[in-house]
Short mmCIF file of C-alpha atoms and ligand atoms in Angstrom, two decimals:
data_model
loop_
_atom_site.label_atom_id
_atom_site.label_comp_id
_atom_site.label_asym_id
_atom_site.label_seq_id
_atom_site.Cartn_x
_atom_site.Cartn_y
_atom_site.Cartn_z
CA MET A 1 164.30 68.13 12.32
CA THR A 2 163.89 64.87 14.04
CA SER A 3 160.11 64.53 15.30
CA THR A 4 158.14 64.78 12.02
CA SER A 5 154.53 64.74 13.05
CA SER A 6 152.59 67.77 14.07
CA PRO A 7 151.22 67.81 17.68
CA ASP A 8 147.55 67.04 16.76
CA GLN A 9 148.25 64.34 14.09
CA LYS A 10 149.52 60.75 15.23
CA PRO A 11 152.41 59.75 12.86
CA LEU A 12 151.73 56.59 10.59
CA PHE A 13 154.99 54.99 12.23
CA ASP A 14 156.59 56.02 15.62
CA ARG A 15 160.00 55.02 14.57
CA VAL A 16 161.28 54.62 10.95
CA ALA A 17 165.02 53.07 10.22
CA LEU A 18 166.51 53.88 6.83
CA ILE A 19 169.14 51.25 6.26
CA GLY A 20 171.31 53.33 3.64
CA ILE A 21 171.19 56.92 3.27
CA GLY A 22 171.81 57.83 -0.38
CA LEU A 23 169.59 59.38 -3.04
CA ILE A 24 166.40 57.32 -2.15
CA GLY A 25 167.11 57.03 1.70
CA SER A 26 167.77 60.77 1.93
CA SER A 27 164.68 61.49 -0.34
CA LEU A 28 162.51 59.12 1.75
CA SER A 29 163.74 61.09 4.88
CA HIS A 30 162.66 64.44 3.22
CA ALA A 31 159.26 62.84 2.19
CA ILE A 32 158.49 61.44 5.42
CA ARG A 33 159.34 64.83 7.34
CA ARG A 34 157.25 66.63 4.67
CA ARG A 35 153.78 64.70 5.75
CA GLY A 36 155.00 64.03 9.30
CA LEU A 37 154.65 60.37 8.68
CA ALA A 38 157.16 59.24 11.39
CA GLY A 39 157.61 60.23 15.19
CA THR A 40 161.43 59.59 14.77
CA ILE A 41 163.75 58.53 11.75
CA VAL A 42 166.93 56.89 12.52
CA GLY A 43 169.36 55.59 10.08
CA HIS A 44 172.42 53.44 9.28
CA ALA A 45 175.08 54.05 6.70
CA ARG A 46 178.45 52.20 6.03
CA SER A 47 180.64 55.11 5.94
CA ALA A 48 181.40 57.66 8.65
CA GLU A 49 181.21 60.37 6.06
CA THR A 50 177.70 59.51 5.01
CA ARG A 51 176.61 59.25 8.79
CA ALA A 52 178.17 62.76 9.48
CA THR A 53 176.25 64.13 6.24
CA ALA A 54 172.85 62.60 7.31
CA LYS A 55 173.14 64.11 10.75
CA ARG A 56 174.37 67.59 9.44
CA LEU A 57 171.52 67.72 6.91
CA GLY A 58 168.95 66.63 9.58
CA LEU A 59 167.82 63.67 7.66
CA VAL A 60 167.96 61.28 10.79
CA ALA A 61 167.75 61.85 14.56
CA GLU A 62 170.11 59.11 15.15
CA VAL A 63 172.63 57.44 12.80
CA TYR A 64 174.23 54.13 13.55
CA ALA A 65 177.29 52.29 12.35
CA THR A 66 175.44 49.03 12.21
CA ALA A 67 172.13 48.10 10.72
CA ALA A 68 171.31 46.04 13.93
CA GLU A 69 171.44 49.01 15.87
CA ALA A 70 169.39 51.10 13.61
CA ALA A 71 166.71 48.60 13.31
CA LYS A 72 166.06 48.39 17.32
CA ALA A 73 162.75 49.25 17.95
CA ALA A 74 161.72 50.56 14.72
CA ASP A 75 158.23 49.86 13.22
CA LEU A 76 159.17 50.49 9.76
CA ILE A 77 162.63 49.30 8.37
CA ILE A 78 163.47 50.31 4.81
CA LEU A 79 166.60 48.80 2.97
CA CYS A 80 167.86 51.61 0.84
CA ALA A 81 171.20 49.95 0.09
CA PRO A 82 172.47 48.21 -3.25
CA VAL A 83 170.47 44.90 -3.95
CA GLY A 84 173.36 43.07 -3.55
CA VAL A 85 174.06 43.77 0.19
CA CYS A 86 170.03 43.65 1.33
CA ALA A 87 170.20 40.00 2.30
CA ASP A 88 173.56 40.31 4.50
CA LEU A 89 171.83 43.54 6.20
CA THR A 90 168.73 41.75 6.94
CA ARG A 91 170.66 38.83 8.40
CA GLU A 92 172.42 41.34 10.73
CA MET A 93 169.09 42.83 11.81
CA THR A 94 167.25 39.63 12.41
CA GLN A 95 167.82 39.67 16.20
CA ASN A 96 166.55 43.25 16.45
CA LEU A 97 163.48 43.22 14.28
CA LYS A 98 160.56 43.83 16.67
CA PRO A 99 157.47 41.57 16.15
CA GLY A 100 154.71 43.55 14.27
CA ALA A 101 157.28 45.73 12.29
CA ILE A 102 157.36 45.98 8.52
CA LEU A 103 160.44 45.45 6.66
CA THR A 104 160.44 46.54 3.24
CA ASP A 105 163.30 47.84 0.61
CA VAL A 106 163.38 49.92 -2.49
CA GLY A 107 165.83 47.69 -4.64
CA SER A 108 165.32 47.86 -8.38
CA VAL A 109 165.12 43.80 -8.65
CA LYS A 110 162.42 42.23 -6.53
CA GLY A 111 162.68 38.36 -6.90
CA ALA A 112 166.14 37.91 -5.85
CA ILE A 113 165.45 40.39 -2.90
CA ALA A 114 162.19 38.38 -1.76
CA ARG A 115 164.12 35.02 -2.22
CA ASP A 116 167.37 36.01 -0.26
CA CYS A 117 166.15 38.14 2.50
CA ALA A 118 163.12 35.88 3.39
CA PRO A 119 165.04 33.34 5.38
CA TYR A 120 166.14 36.00 7.75
CA ILE A 121 162.92 37.53 8.48
CA PRO A 122 161.65 36.49 12.00
CA ALA A 123 158.06 35.23 12.86
CA GLY A 124 155.79 38.19 13.59
CA VAL A 125 157.69 40.50 11.04
CA HIS A 126 156.05 41.61 8.01
CA PHE A 127 158.25 41.52 4.90
CA ILE A 128 156.89 43.33 1.83
CA PRO A 129 159.32 44.09 -0.80
CA GLY A 130 158.93 47.43 -2.99
CA HIS A 131 160.62 49.66 -5.56
CA PRO A 132 159.75 53.15 -6.12
CA ILE A 133 160.04 53.88 -9.97
CA ALA A 134 161.91 57.19 -9.43
CA GLY A 135 165.34 58.39 -9.38
CA THR A 136 168.00 60.33 -10.79
CA GLU A 137 171.51 59.68 -11.78
CA HIS A 138 172.81 61.44 -8.54
CA SER A 139 174.01 59.48 -5.66
CA GLY A 140 174.57 60.04 -2.01
CA PRO A 141 172.57 61.99 1.05
CA GLU A 142 172.94 65.23 -0.47
CA ALA A 143 171.12 64.12 -3.55
CA GLY A 144 167.80 63.44 -1.99
CA PHE A 145 164.61 65.79 -2.25
CA ALA A 146 161.22 65.51 -1.02
CA THR A 147 159.35 65.69 -4.14
CA LEU A 148 161.15 62.79 -5.82
CA PHE A 149 158.43 60.07 -5.50
CA ASP A 150 155.52 62.74 -6.44
CA GLY A 151 153.33 61.27 -9.02
CA ARG A 152 155.62 58.44 -9.68
CA TRP A 153 154.60 54.72 -9.19
CA CYS A 154 155.86 52.66 -6.47
CA ILE A 155 155.47 48.82 -6.90
CA LEU A 156 155.01 46.37 -3.83
CA THR A 157 155.72 42.90 -4.53
CA PRO A 158 154.39 41.12 -1.41
CA VAL A 159 155.60 37.48 -0.58
CA PRO A 160 152.96 34.58 -0.44
CA ASP A 161 152.32 35.07 3.60
CA SER A 162 152.38 39.10 3.57
CA ASP A 163 149.86 40.39 5.77
CA THR A 164 146.94 42.32 4.21
CA ALA A 165 146.86 45.02 6.87
CA ALA A 166 150.70 45.52 6.65
CA ILE A 167 150.54 45.83 2.89
CA GLU A 168 147.77 48.41 3.16
CA LYS A 169 149.78 50.21 5.70
CA LEU A 170 152.72 50.27 3.54
CA ARG A 171 150.61 51.44 0.54
CA SER A 172 149.41 54.46 2.47
CA PHE A 173 152.79 55.11 3.48
CA TRP A 174 153.99 55.53 -0.08
CA GLU A 175 150.79 57.43 -1.20
CA GLN A 176 151.59 59.97 1.50
CA CYS A 177 155.12 60.15 0.16
CA GLY A 178 153.66 61.28 -3.12
CA SER A 179 153.32 57.85 -5.23
CA ASN A 180 150.85 55.86 -6.82
CA VAL A 181 150.91 52.42 -5.77
CA ASP A 182 150.54 49.11 -7.84
CA VAL A 183 151.15 45.56 -6.51
CA MET A 184 152.53 42.54 -8.53
CA THR A 185 154.48 39.49 -7.97
CA PRO A 186 158.23 39.95 -7.54
CA ASP A 187 158.83 37.87 -10.94
CA HIS A 188 156.32 40.20 -12.86
CA HIS A 189 158.04 43.20 -11.62
CA ASP A 190 161.61 41.92 -12.68
CA LEU A 191 160.24 41.27 -16.35
CA VAL A 192 158.46 44.68 -16.60
CA LEU A 193 161.57 46.53 -15.19
CA ALA A 194 163.91 44.43 -17.41
CA ILE A 195 162.60 46.21 -20.75
CA THR A 196 161.54 49.61 -19.11
CA SER A 197 164.68 50.38 -17.09
CA HIS A 198 167.30 47.47 -16.96
CA VAL A 199 167.79 46.99 -20.79
CA PRO A 200 167.88 50.68 -21.65
CA HIS A 201 170.46 51.26 -19.05
CA LEU A 202 172.49 48.53 -20.48
CA ILE A 203 172.17 50.07 -23.96
CA ALA A 204 173.47 53.32 -22.72
CA TYR A 205 176.42 51.94 -20.85
CA ASN A 206 177.26 50.20 -24.16
CA ILE A 207 176.72 53.09 -26.49
CA VAL A 208 178.85 55.40 -24.42
CA ASN A 209 181.61 52.80 -24.18
CA THR A 210 181.28 51.94 -28.02
CA ALA A 211 181.81 55.82 -28.74
CA ALA A 212 184.75 56.04 -26.36
CA HIS A 213 186.46 53.17 -28.10
CA LEU A 214 186.01 54.50 -31.61
CA GLU A 215 189.37 54.88 -33.27
CA ARG A 216 188.21 57.27 -36.27
CA VAL A 217 186.43 59.87 -34.22
CA THR A 218 187.98 61.72 -31.70
CA ASP A 219 186.98 62.12 -27.99
CA SER A 220 186.73 65.87 -28.48
CA GLU A 221 184.34 65.32 -31.44
CA VAL A 222 182.17 62.93 -29.52
CA ILE A 223 181.73 65.59 -26.80
CA LYS A 224 181.36 68.44 -29.14
CA PHE A 225 178.48 66.74 -31.22
CA SER A 226 176.94 65.05 -28.27
CA ALA A 227 173.69 66.84 -28.85
CA GLY A 228 172.67 64.65 -31.78
CA GLY A 229 171.11 62.13 -29.13
CA PHE A 230 174.37 60.77 -27.65
CA ARG A 231 174.17 63.10 -24.56
CA ASP A 232 171.02 61.75 -23.31
CA PHE A 233 172.68 58.16 -23.23
CA THR A 234 175.48 59.71 -21.36
CA ARG A 235 173.01 60.95 -18.67
CA ILE A 236 171.84 57.49 -17.98
CA ALA A 237 175.16 55.96 -18.19
CA ALA A 238 176.17 58.37 -15.34
CA SER A 239 174.29 56.38 -12.86
CA ASP A 240 175.79 54.50 -9.99
CA PRO A 241 178.05 51.45 -10.99
CA THR A 242 177.45 49.44 -7.89
CA MET A 243 173.66 49.90 -8.11
CA TRP A 244 173.76 48.77 -11.80
CA ARG A 245 176.12 46.26 -11.33
CA ASP A 246 173.65 44.59 -8.76
CA VAL A 247 170.73 44.82 -10.86
CA PHE A 248 172.17 42.91 -13.62
CA LEU A 249 173.57 40.19 -11.61
CA ASN A 250 170.36 39.84 -9.85
CA ASN A 251 167.96 40.14 -12.59
CA LYS A 252 169.74 37.81 -15.18
CA ASP A 253 167.00 35.57 -16.52
CA ALA A 254 164.47 38.69 -17.36
CA VAL A 255 167.46 40.94 -18.80
CA LEU A 256 168.57 38.05 -21.02
CA GLU A 257 165.18 37.41 -22.22
CA MET A 258 164.54 41.12 -23.06
CA LEU A 259 167.96 41.37 -24.74
CA GLY A 260 167.22 38.57 -26.98
CA ARG A 261 163.98 40.23 -28.31
CA PHE A 262 165.80 43.38 -28.54
CA SER A 263 168.29 41.95 -30.82
CA GLU A 264 166.19 40.29 -33.01
CA ASP A 265 164.13 43.65 -33.59
CA LEU A 266 167.62 45.22 -33.97
CA THR A 267 168.53 42.84 -36.58
CA MET A 268 165.15 43.51 -38.40
CA LEU A 269 166.09 47.25 -38.46
CA GLN A 270 169.53 46.45 -39.76
CA ARG A 271 167.86 44.47 -42.67
CA ALA A 272 165.41 47.28 -43.55
CA ILE A 273 168.54 49.81 -43.52
CA ARG A 274 170.56 47.14 -45.51
CA PHE A 275 167.70 46.64 -48.10
CA GLY A 276 166.64 50.29 -48.35
CA ASP A 277 163.27 49.34 -46.93
CA GLY A 278 161.92 52.98 -46.06
CA ASP A 279 158.24 51.57 -45.53
CA THR A 280 159.58 49.28 -42.54
CA LEU A 281 161.80 52.09 -41.20
CA PHE A 282 158.93 54.77 -41.24
CA GLN A 283 156.31 52.31 -39.94
CA LEU A 284 158.74 51.43 -36.74
CA PHE A 285 159.38 54.98 -36.22
CA THR A 286 155.90 55.95 -36.38
CA ASP A 287 154.82 53.18 -33.89
CA ALA A 288 157.57 54.22 -31.44
CA ARG A 289 156.44 57.90 -31.65
CA ALA A 290 153.09 56.89 -30.32
CA VAL A 291 154.46 55.11 -27.26
CA ARG A 292 156.25 58.36 -26.59
CA ARG A 293 152.86 60.20 -26.70
CA ASP A 294 151.15 57.73 -24.41
CA ILE A 295 153.69 58.26 -21.72
CA ILE A 296 153.53 61.96 -21.85
CA GLN A 297 149.54 61.50 -21.56
CA ALA A 298 149.94 59.23 -18.49
CA GLY A 299 151.90 62.00 -16.93
CA GLN A 300 155.11 59.95 -16.70
CA ASP A 301 157.41 62.30 -18.46
CA THR A 302 157.65 64.94 -15.97
CA GLY A 303 160.86 63.38 -14.79
CA VAL A 304 162.15 64.93 -11.66
CA SER A 305 160.67 68.02 -10.39
CA ALA A 306 161.55 71.31 -11.53
CA GLU A 307 162.50 72.08 -8.01
CA PHE A 308 165.41 69.87 -7.86
CA TYR A 309 166.82 71.27 -10.94
CA LYS A 310 166.21 75.02 -9.82
CA ALA A 311 167.75 74.14 -6.68
CA ARG A 312 170.88 73.05 -8.27
CA SER A 313 171.10 75.37 -11.04
CA LEU A 314 170.80 72.57 -13.48
CA SER A 315 169.11 72.27 -16.81
CA PRO A 316 166.11 69.77 -17.10
CA ASP A 317 168.38 68.06 -19.83
CA HIS A 318 169.84 66.33 -16.74
CA LYS A 319 166.56 64.59 -16.27
CA LYS A 320 166.60 60.82 -16.00
CA GLY A 321 164.34 59.22 -18.77
P1 LIG B 1 173.26 55.47 -3.13
O1 LIG B 1 172.79 56.88 -3.32
O2 LIG B 1 174.40 55.23 -3.72
O3 LIG B 1 173.00 55.04 -1.84
C1 LIG B 1 173.21 53.95 -1.20
C2 LIG B 1 173.44 53.66 0.16
O4 LIG B 1 173.75 52.43 0.68
C3 LIG B 1 174.57 54.73 0.87
O5 LIG B 1 174.22 55.14 2.03
C4 LIG B 1 175.75 53.62 0.89
O6 LIG B 1 176.32 54.02 2.21
C5 LIG B 1 174.90 52.40 1.45
N1 LIG B 1 175.72 51.10 1.08
C6 LIG B 1 176.14 50.73 0.06
N2 LIG B 1 177.02 49.59 0.09
C7 LIG B 1 176.52 49.15 1.45
C8 LIG B 1 176.71 48.09 2.46
N3 LIG B 1 177.80 47.04 1.90
N4 LIG B 1 176.35 48.05 3.56
C9 LIG B 1 175.76 49.06 4.17
N5 LIG B 1 175.19 50.08 3.42
C10 LIG B 1 175.81 50.28 1.99
O7 LIG B 1 172.11 54.60 -3.82
P2 LIG B 1 170.47 54.69 -4.09
O8 LIG B 1 170.48 55.54 -5.60
O9 LIG B 1 170.01 55.47 -2.90
O10 LIG B 1 169.93 53.22 -4.28
C11 LIG B 1 169.61 52.58 -3.15
C12 LIG B 1 168.70 51.44 -3.62
O11 LIG B 1 167.55 52.26 -4.40
C13 LIG B 1 169.35 50.45 -4.73
O12 LIG B 1 169.08 49.27 -4.20
C14 LIG B 1 168.66 50.92 -5.89
O13 LIG B 1 168.59 49.60 -6.84
C15 LIG B 1 167.34 51.48 -5.49
N6 LIG B 1 166.84 52.31 -6.34
C16 LIG B 1 167.47 53.19 -6.97
C17 LIG B 1 167.00 54.26 -7.96
C18 LIG B 1 167.91 55.32 -8.49
O14 LIG B 1 167.67 56.05 -9.53
N7 LIG B 1 169.07 55.73 -8.13
C19 LIG B 1 165.81 54.22 -8.00
C20 LIG B 1 165.02 53.29 -7.51
C21 LIG B 1 165.39 52.52 -6.61
P3 LIG B 1 177.90 55.04 2.10
O15 LIG B 1 177.09 56.11 1.57
O16 LIG B 1 178.28 54.97 3.36
O17 LIG B 1 178.43 54.10 1.12
#
């Protein structure tokens, strides 16, 4: 399970280091091995338990207790840890990053990563932040699977001096992991993801907590009648608290801007309900329905592959939206 390429095919990278081996890191290991994209995969995880699991599952040939050791001699280093620790991990690795290597990440926020990691990138190392728009509400090294990135977008956000050949090599890597690749600035990424991902997660966390604190509705009623829409919010709100805390701390401006717009639109809906304005409600709901159709037509409603749910005997209701 360690050498990932077939004998007649030269892998895209000789040595890939996964810094963090949770859902995304382990999925990358599966996807890399599926297509033989690396000669060797090594990794770093913070806890001894995750390191042992990663070895047991054959996700990595070697696993190290420090990021610096894992990065040594690697030609692709992928930060797969929460956004808030990426700069510290990059600083730890600085001395061991090999000239010509590509250092990227998978964090859900890009402006803060580009800004905070850049000072620790030595000359000759190509730094290209990235973000696969693919995930589930599950965490840890056992949650990963090879098809997570299939048909999903991966956004690369090169910094001003990123090398064109390195960007193309990383694009090819993600394409061979199954993704479609788009390139944009870190700030634009953060604005787009604020409305498509970050604010929806905030709404889910908030509505679940509001329901939990209701005084005139019992907990058992909330659970019993959850199929009325609430259940889908609870799935999103089951996402990892550390990851999402870091997202909101690091994408503050874009999230606050989108929340402002959201609140204005919510007030409009509130007024329409208060004044019995059925025409406005009907028009807004019709417009929203059209967006749903566009997403399905763009093939972005496939969610997590059926394979994942089958393997875990889960219903597709568990899918991340
Ligand atoms: P995860 O399953 O919770 O795994 C996180 C990994 O990072 C674990 O190996 C963890 O080690 C390690 N880690 C945590 N804190 C660390 C620290 N202080 N120093 C070193 N390692 C540390 O998380 P994930 O879902 O893979 O998310 C990883 C990154 O992907 C995040 O930046 C997130 O924004 C991004 N992302 C997530 C999704 C998603 O849906 N989950 C989608 C796209 C992008 P231990 O296991 O030893 O604690």
